[in-house]
JSON list of C-alpha atoms in Angstrom, two decimals:
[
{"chain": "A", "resi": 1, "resn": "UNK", "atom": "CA", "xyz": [-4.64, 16.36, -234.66]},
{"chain": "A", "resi": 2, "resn": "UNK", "atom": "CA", "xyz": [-2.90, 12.91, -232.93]},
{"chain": "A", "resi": 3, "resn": "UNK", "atom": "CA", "xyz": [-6.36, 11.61, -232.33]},
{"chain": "A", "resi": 4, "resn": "UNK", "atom": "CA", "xyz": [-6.97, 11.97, -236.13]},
{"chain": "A", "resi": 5, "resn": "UNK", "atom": "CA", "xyz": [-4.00, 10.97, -237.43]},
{"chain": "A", "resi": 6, "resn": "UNK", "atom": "CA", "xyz": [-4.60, 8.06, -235.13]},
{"chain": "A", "resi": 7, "resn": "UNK", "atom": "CA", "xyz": [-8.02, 6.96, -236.63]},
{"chain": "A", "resi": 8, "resn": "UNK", "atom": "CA", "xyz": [-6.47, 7.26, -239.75]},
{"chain": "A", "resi": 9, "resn": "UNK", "atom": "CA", "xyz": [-4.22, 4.35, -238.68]},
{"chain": "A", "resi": 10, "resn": "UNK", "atom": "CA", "xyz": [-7.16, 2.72, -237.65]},
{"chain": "A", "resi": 11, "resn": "UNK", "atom": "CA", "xyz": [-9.01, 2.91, -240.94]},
{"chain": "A", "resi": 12, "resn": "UNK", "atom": "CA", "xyz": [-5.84, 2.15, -242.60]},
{"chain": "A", "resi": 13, "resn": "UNK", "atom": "CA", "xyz": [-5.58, -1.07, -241.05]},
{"chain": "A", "resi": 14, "resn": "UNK", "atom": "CA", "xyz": [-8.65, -2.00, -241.30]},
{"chain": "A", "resi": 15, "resn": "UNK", "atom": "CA", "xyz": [-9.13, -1.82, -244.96]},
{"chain": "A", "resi": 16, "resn": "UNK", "atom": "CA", "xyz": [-5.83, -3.62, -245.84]},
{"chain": "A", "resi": 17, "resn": "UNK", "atom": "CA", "xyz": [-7.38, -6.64, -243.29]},
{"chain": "A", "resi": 18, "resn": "UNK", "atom": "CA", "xyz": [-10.84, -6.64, -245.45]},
{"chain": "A", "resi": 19, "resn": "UNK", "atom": "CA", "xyz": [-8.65, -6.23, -248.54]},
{"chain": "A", "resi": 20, "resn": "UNK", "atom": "CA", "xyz": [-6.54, -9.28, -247.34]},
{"chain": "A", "resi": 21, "resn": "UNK", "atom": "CA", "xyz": [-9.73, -10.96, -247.25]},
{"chain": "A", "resi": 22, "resn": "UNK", "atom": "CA", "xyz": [-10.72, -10.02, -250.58]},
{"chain": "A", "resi": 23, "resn": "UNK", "atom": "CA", "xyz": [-7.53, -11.61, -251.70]},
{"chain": "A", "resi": 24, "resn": "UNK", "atom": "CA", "xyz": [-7.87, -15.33, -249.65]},
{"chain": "A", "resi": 25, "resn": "UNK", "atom": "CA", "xyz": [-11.48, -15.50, -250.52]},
{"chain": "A", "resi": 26, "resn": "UNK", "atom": "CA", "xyz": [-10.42, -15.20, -254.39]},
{"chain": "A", "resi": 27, "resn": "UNK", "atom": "CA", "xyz": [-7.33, -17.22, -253.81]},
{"chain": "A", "resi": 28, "resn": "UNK", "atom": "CA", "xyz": [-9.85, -20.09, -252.45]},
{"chain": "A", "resi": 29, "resn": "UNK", "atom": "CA", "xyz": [-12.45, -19.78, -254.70]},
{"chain": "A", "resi": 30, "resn": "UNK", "atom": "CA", "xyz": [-10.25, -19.45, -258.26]},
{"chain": "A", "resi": 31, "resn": "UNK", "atom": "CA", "xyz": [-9.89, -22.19, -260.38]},
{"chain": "A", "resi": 32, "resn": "UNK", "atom": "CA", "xyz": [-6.33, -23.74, -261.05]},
{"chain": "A", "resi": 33, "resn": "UNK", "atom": "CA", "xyz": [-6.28, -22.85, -264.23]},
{"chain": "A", "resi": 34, "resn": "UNK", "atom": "CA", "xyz": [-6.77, -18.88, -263.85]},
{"chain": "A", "resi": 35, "resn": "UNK", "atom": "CA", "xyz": [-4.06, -19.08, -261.46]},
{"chain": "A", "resi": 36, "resn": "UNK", "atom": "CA", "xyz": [-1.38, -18.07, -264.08]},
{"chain": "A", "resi": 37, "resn": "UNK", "atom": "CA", "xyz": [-3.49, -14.83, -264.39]},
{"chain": "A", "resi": 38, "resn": "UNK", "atom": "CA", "xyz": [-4.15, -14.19, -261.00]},
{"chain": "A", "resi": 39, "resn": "UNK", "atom": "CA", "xyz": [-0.03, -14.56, -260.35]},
{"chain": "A", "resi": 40, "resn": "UNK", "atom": "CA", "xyz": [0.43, -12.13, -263.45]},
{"chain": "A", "resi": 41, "resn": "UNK", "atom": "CA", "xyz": [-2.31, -9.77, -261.74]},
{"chain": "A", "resi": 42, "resn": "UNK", "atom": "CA", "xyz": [-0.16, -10.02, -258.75]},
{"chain": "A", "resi": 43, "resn": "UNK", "atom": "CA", "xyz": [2.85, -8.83, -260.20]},
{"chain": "A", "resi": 44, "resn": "UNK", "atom": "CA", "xyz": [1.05, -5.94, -262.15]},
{"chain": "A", "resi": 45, "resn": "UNK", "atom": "CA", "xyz": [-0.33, -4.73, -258.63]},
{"chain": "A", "resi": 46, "resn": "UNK", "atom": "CA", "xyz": [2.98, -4.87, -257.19]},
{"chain": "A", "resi": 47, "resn": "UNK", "atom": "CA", "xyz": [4.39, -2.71, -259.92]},
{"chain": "A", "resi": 48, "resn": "UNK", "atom": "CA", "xyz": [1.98, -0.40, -259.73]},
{"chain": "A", "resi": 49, "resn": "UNK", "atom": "CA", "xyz": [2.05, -0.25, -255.74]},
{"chain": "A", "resi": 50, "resn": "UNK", "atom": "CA", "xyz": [5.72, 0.70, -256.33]},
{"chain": "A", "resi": 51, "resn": "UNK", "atom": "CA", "xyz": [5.60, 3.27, -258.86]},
{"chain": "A", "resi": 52, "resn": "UNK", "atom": "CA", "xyz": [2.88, 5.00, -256.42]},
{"chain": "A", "resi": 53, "resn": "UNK", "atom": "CA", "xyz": [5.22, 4.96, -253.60]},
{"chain": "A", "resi": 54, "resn": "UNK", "atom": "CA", "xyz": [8.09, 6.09, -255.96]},
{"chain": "A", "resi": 55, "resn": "UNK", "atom": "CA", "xyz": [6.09, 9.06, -257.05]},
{"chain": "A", "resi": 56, "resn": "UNK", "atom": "CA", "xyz": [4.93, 9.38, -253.28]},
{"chain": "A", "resi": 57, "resn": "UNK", "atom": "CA", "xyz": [8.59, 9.73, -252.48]},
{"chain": "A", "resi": 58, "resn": "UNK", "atom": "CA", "xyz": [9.43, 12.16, -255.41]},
{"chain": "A", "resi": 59, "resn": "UNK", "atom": "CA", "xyz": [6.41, 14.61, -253.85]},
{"chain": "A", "resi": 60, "resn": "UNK", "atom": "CA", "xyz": [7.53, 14.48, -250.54]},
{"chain": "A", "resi": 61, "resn": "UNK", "atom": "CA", "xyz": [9.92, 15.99, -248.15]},
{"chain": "A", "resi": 62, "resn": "UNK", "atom": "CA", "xyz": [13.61, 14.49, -248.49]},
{"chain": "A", "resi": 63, "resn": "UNK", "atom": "CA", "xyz": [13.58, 13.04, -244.79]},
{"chain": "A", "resi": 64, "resn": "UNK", "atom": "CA", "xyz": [15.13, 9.57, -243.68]},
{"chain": "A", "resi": 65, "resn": "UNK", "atom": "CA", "xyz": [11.61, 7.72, -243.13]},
{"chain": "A", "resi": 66, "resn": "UNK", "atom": "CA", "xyz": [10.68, 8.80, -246.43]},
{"chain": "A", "resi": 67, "resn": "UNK", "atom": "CA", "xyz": [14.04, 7.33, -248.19]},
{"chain": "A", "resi": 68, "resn": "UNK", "atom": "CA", "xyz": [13.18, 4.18, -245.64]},
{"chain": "A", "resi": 69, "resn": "UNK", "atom": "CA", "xyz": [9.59, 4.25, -247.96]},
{"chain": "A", "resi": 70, "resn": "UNK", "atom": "CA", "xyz": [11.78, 4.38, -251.12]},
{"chain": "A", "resi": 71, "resn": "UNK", "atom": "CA", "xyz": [13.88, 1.49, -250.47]},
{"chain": "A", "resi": 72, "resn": "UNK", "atom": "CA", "xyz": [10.64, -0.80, -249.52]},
{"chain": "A", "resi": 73, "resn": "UNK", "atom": "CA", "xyz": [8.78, 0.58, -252.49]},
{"chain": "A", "resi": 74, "resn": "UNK", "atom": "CA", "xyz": [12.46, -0.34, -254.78]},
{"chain": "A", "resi": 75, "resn": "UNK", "atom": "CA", "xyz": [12.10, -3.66, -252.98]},
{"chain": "A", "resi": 76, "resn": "UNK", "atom": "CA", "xyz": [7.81, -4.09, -253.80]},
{"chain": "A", "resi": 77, "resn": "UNK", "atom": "CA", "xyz": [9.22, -3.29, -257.50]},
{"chain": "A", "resi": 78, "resn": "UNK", "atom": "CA", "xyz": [11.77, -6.15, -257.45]},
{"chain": "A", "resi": 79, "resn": "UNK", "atom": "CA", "xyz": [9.26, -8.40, -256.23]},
{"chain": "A", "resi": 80, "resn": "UNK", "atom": "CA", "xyz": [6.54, -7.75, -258.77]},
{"chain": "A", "resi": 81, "resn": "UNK", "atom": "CA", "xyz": [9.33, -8.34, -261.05]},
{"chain": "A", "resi": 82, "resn": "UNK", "atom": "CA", "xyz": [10.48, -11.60, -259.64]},
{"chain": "A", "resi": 83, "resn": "UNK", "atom": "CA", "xyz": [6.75, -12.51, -259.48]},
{"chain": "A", "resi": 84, "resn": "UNK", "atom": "CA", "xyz": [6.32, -11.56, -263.43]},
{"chain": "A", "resi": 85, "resn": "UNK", "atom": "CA", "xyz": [8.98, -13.89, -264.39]},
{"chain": "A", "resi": 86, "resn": "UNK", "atom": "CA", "xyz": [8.68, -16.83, -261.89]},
{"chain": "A", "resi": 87, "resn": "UNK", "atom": "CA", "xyz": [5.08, -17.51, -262.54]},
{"chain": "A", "resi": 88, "resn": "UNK", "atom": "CA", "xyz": [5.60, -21.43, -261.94]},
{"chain": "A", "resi": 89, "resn": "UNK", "atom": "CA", "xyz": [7.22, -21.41, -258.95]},
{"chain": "A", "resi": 90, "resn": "UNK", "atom": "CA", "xyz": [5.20, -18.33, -257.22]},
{"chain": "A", "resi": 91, "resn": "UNK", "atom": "CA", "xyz": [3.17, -20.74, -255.38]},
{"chain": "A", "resi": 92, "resn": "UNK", "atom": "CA", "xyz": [5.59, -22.51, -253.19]},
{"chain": "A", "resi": 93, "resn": "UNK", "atom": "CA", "xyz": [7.43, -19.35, -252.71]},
{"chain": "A", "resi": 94, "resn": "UNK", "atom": "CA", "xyz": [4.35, -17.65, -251.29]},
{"chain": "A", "resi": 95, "resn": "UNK", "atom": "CA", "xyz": [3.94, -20.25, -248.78]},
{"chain": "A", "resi": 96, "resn": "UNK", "atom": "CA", "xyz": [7.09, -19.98, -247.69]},
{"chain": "A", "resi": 97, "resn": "UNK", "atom": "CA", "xyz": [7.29, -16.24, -247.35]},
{"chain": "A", "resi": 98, "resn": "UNK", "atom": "CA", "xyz": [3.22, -16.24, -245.73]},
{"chain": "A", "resi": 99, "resn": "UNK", "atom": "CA", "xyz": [4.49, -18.64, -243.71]},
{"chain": "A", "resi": 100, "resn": "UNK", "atom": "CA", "xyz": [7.46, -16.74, -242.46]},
{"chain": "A", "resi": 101, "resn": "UNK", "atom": "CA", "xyz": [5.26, -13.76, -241.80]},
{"chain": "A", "resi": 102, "resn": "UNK", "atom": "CA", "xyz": [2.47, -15.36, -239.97]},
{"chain": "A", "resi": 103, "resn": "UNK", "atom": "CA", "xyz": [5.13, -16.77, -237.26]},
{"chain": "A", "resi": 104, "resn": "UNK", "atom": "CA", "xyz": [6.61, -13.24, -236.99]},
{"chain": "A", "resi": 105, "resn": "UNK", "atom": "CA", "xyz": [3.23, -11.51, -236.72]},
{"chain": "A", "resi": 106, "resn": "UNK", "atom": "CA", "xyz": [1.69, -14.51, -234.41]},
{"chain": "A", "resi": 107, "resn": "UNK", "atom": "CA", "xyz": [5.15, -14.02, -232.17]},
{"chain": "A", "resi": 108, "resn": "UNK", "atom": "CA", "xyz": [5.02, -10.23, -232.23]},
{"chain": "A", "resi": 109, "resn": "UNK", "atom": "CA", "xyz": [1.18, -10.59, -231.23]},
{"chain": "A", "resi": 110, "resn": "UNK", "atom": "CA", "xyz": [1.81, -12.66, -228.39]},
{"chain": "A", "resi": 111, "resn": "UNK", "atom": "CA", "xyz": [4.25, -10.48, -227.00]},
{"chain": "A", "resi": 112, "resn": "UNK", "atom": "CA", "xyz": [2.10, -7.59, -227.14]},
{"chain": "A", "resi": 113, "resn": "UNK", "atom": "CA", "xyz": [-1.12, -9.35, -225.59]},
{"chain": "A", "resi": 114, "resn": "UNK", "atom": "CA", "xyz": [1.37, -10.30, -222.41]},
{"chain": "A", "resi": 115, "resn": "UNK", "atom": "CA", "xyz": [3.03, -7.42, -222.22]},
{"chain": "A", "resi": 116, "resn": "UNK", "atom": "CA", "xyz": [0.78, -4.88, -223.04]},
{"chain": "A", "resi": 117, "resn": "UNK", "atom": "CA", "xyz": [-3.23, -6.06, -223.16]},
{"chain": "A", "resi": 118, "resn": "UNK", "atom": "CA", "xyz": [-2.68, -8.26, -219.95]},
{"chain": "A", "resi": 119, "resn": "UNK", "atom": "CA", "xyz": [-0.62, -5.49, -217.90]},
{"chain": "A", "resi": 120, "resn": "UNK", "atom": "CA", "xyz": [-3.46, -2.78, -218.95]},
{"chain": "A", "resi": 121, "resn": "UNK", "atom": "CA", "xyz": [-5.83, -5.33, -217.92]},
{"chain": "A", "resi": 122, "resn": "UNK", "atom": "CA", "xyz": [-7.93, -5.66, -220.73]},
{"chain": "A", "resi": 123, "resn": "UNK", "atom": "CA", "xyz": [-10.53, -8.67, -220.01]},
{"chain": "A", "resi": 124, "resn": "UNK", "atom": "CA", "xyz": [-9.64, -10.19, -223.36]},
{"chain": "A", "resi": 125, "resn": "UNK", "atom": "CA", "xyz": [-5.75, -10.35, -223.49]},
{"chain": "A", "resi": 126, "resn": "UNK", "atom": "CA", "xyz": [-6.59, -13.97, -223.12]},
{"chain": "A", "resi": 127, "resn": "UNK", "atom": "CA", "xyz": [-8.27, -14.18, -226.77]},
{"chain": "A", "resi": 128, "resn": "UNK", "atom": "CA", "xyz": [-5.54, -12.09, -228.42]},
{"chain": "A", "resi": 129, "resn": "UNK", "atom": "CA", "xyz": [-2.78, -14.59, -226.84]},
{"chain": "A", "resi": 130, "resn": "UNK", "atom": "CA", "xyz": [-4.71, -17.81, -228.24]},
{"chain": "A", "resi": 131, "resn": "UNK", "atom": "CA", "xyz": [-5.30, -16.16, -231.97]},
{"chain": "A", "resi": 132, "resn": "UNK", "atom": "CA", "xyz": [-1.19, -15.23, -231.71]},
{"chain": "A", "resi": 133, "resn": "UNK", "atom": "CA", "xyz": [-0.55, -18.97, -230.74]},
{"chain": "A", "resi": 134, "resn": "UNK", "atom": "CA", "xyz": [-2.91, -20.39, -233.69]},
{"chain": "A", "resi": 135, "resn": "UNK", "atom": "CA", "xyz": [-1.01, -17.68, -236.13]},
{"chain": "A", "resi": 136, "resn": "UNK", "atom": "CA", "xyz": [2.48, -19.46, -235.28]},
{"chain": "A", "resi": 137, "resn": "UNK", "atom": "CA", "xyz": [0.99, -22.61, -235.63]},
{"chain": "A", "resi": 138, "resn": "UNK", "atom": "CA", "xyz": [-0.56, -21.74, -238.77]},
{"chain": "A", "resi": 139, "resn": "UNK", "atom": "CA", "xyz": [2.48, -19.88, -240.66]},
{"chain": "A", "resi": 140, "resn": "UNK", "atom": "CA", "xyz": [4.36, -23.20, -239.08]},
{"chain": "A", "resi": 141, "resn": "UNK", "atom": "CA", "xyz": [2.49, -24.94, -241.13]},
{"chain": "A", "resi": 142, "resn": "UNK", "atom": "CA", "xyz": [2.80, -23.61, -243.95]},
{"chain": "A", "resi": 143, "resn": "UNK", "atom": "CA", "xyz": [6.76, -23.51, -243.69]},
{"chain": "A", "resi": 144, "resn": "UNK", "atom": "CA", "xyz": [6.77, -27.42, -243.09]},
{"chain": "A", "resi": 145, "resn": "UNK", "atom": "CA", "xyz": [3.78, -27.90, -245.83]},
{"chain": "A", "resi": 146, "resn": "UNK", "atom": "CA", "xyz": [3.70, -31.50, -245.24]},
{"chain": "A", "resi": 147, "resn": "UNK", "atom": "CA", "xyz": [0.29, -32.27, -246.59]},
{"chain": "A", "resi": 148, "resn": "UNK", "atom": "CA", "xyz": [0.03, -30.54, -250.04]},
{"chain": "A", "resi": 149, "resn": "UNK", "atom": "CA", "xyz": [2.23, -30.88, -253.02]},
{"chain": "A", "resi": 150, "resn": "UNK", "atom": "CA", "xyz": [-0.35, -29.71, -255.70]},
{"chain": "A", "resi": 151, "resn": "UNK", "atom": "CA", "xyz": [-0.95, -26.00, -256.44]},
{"chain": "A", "resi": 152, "resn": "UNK", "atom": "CA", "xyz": [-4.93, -26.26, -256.08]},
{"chain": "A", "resi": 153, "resn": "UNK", "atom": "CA", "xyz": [-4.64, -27.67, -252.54]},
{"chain": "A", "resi": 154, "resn": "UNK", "atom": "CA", "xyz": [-1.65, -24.95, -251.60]},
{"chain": "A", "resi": 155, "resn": "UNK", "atom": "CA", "xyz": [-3.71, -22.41, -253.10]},
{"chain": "A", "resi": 156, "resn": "UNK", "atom": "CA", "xyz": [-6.41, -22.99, -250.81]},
{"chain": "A", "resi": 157, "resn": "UNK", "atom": "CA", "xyz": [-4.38, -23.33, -247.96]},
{"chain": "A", "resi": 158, "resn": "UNK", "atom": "CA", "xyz": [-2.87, -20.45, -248.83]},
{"chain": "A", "resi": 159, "resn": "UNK", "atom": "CA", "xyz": [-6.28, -18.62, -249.17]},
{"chain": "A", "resi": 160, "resn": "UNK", "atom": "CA", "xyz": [-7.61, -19.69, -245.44]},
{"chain": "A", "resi": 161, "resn": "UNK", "atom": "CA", "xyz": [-4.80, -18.78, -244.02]},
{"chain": "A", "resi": 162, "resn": "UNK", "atom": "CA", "xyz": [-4.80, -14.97, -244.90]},
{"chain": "A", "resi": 163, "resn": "UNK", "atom": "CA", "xyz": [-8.51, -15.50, -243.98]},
{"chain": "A", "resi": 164, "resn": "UNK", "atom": "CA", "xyz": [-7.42, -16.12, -240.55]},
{"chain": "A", "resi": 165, "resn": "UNK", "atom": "CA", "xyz": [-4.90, -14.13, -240.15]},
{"chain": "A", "resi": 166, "resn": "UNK", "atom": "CA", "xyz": [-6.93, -10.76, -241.35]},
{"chain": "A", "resi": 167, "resn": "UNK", "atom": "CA", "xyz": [-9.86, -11.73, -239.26]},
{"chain": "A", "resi": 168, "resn": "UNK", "atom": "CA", "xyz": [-7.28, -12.20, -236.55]},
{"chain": "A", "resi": 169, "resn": "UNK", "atom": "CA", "xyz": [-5.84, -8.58, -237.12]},
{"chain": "A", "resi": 170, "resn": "UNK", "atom": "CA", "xyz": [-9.46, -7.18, -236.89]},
{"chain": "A", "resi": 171, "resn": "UNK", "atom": "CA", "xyz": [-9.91, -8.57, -234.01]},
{"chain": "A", "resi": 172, "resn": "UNK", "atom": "CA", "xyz": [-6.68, -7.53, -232.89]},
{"chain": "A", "resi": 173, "resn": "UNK", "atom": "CA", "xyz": [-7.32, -4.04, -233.53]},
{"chain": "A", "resi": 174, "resn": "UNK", "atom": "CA", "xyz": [-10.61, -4.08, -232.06]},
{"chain": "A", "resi": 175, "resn": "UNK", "atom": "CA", "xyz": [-9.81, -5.45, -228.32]},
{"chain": "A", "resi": 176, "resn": "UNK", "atom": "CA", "xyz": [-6.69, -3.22, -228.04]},
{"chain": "A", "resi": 177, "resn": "UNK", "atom": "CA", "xyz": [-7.53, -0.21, -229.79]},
{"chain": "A", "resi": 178, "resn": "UNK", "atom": "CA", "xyz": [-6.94, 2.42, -226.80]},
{"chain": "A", "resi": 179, "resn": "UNK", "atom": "CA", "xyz": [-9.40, 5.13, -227.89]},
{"chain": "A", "resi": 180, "resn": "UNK", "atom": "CA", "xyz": [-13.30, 4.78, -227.24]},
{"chain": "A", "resi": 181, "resn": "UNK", "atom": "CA", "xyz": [-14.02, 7.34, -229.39]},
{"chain": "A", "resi": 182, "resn": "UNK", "atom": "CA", "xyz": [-11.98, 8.26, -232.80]}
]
């Protein structure tokens, strides 16, 4: 039962990273000008992503972790809002909340590869500590955005970045996966 639930995670993880890619392959090869409808298209996904978890939470069991779901799907709501009726803006905002995330996840990530691959003596801790160090350097980046002021060139940006960074959590997943066989 663990060992599925635990491939499940697996799977789970995976797709969002190929999904993410989906998304910074689009957001690098769309035109400026069907960027106002790929920004709406956002918010409509995030609205919808939060009514599914609402109605998740309204089929489930009345537990804390499943109130915890309910506040982050309240929050997904608010944001699709605030993406619906920022449109102009969602750009700079993005890089600044990517950017945010990518140092968190690239910190996070590096502590894990020393304290956990390295210690268990994976052979490729090594590899999971330089794509950690290139994911802070990268969401760094994108918090200083000192290169790009014009939404086609922080849309690509934008776009490579989650690139990296889901190719990054493949690989991630791959090297430290415990289980041979799931």
């Amino acid at each position: 039962m663990l060992f599925q639930e635990l491939g499940k995670m697996k799977r789970s993880w995976i797709m969002t990273s190929i999904i993410m890619i989906a998304i910074g392959v689009v957001m690098i090869m769309c035109p400026v000008r069907y960027m106002g409808m790929l920004v709406s298209a956002l918010g409509y996904v995030l609205l919808v992503a939060a009514t599914v978890m609402i109605l998740n939470f309204l089929s489930s069991k009345k537990v804390l972790i499943n109130y915890i779901a309910l506040t982050g799907a309240l929050f997904v709501g608010l944001l699709g809002l605030f993406v619906l009726v920022h449109r102009r803006d969602i750009l700079q905002i993005l890089s600044l909340v990517f950017g945010l995330v990518l140092v968190i996840e690239g910190l996070s990530d590096l502590y894990n590869a020393f304290m956990y691959a390295r210690r268990a003596g994976r052979t490729a801790w090594w590899v999971l500590a330089v794509l950690s160090v290139l994911t802070v350097i990268f969401g760094l980046i994108l918090l200083v955005n000192p290169w790009w002021d014009t939404p086609a060139a922080l849309k690509q940006v934008i776009g490579g970045m989650m690139l990296f960074s889901s190719v990054a959590s493949i690989i991630r997943i791959v090297l430290t996966w415990p289980f041979k066989r799931v």
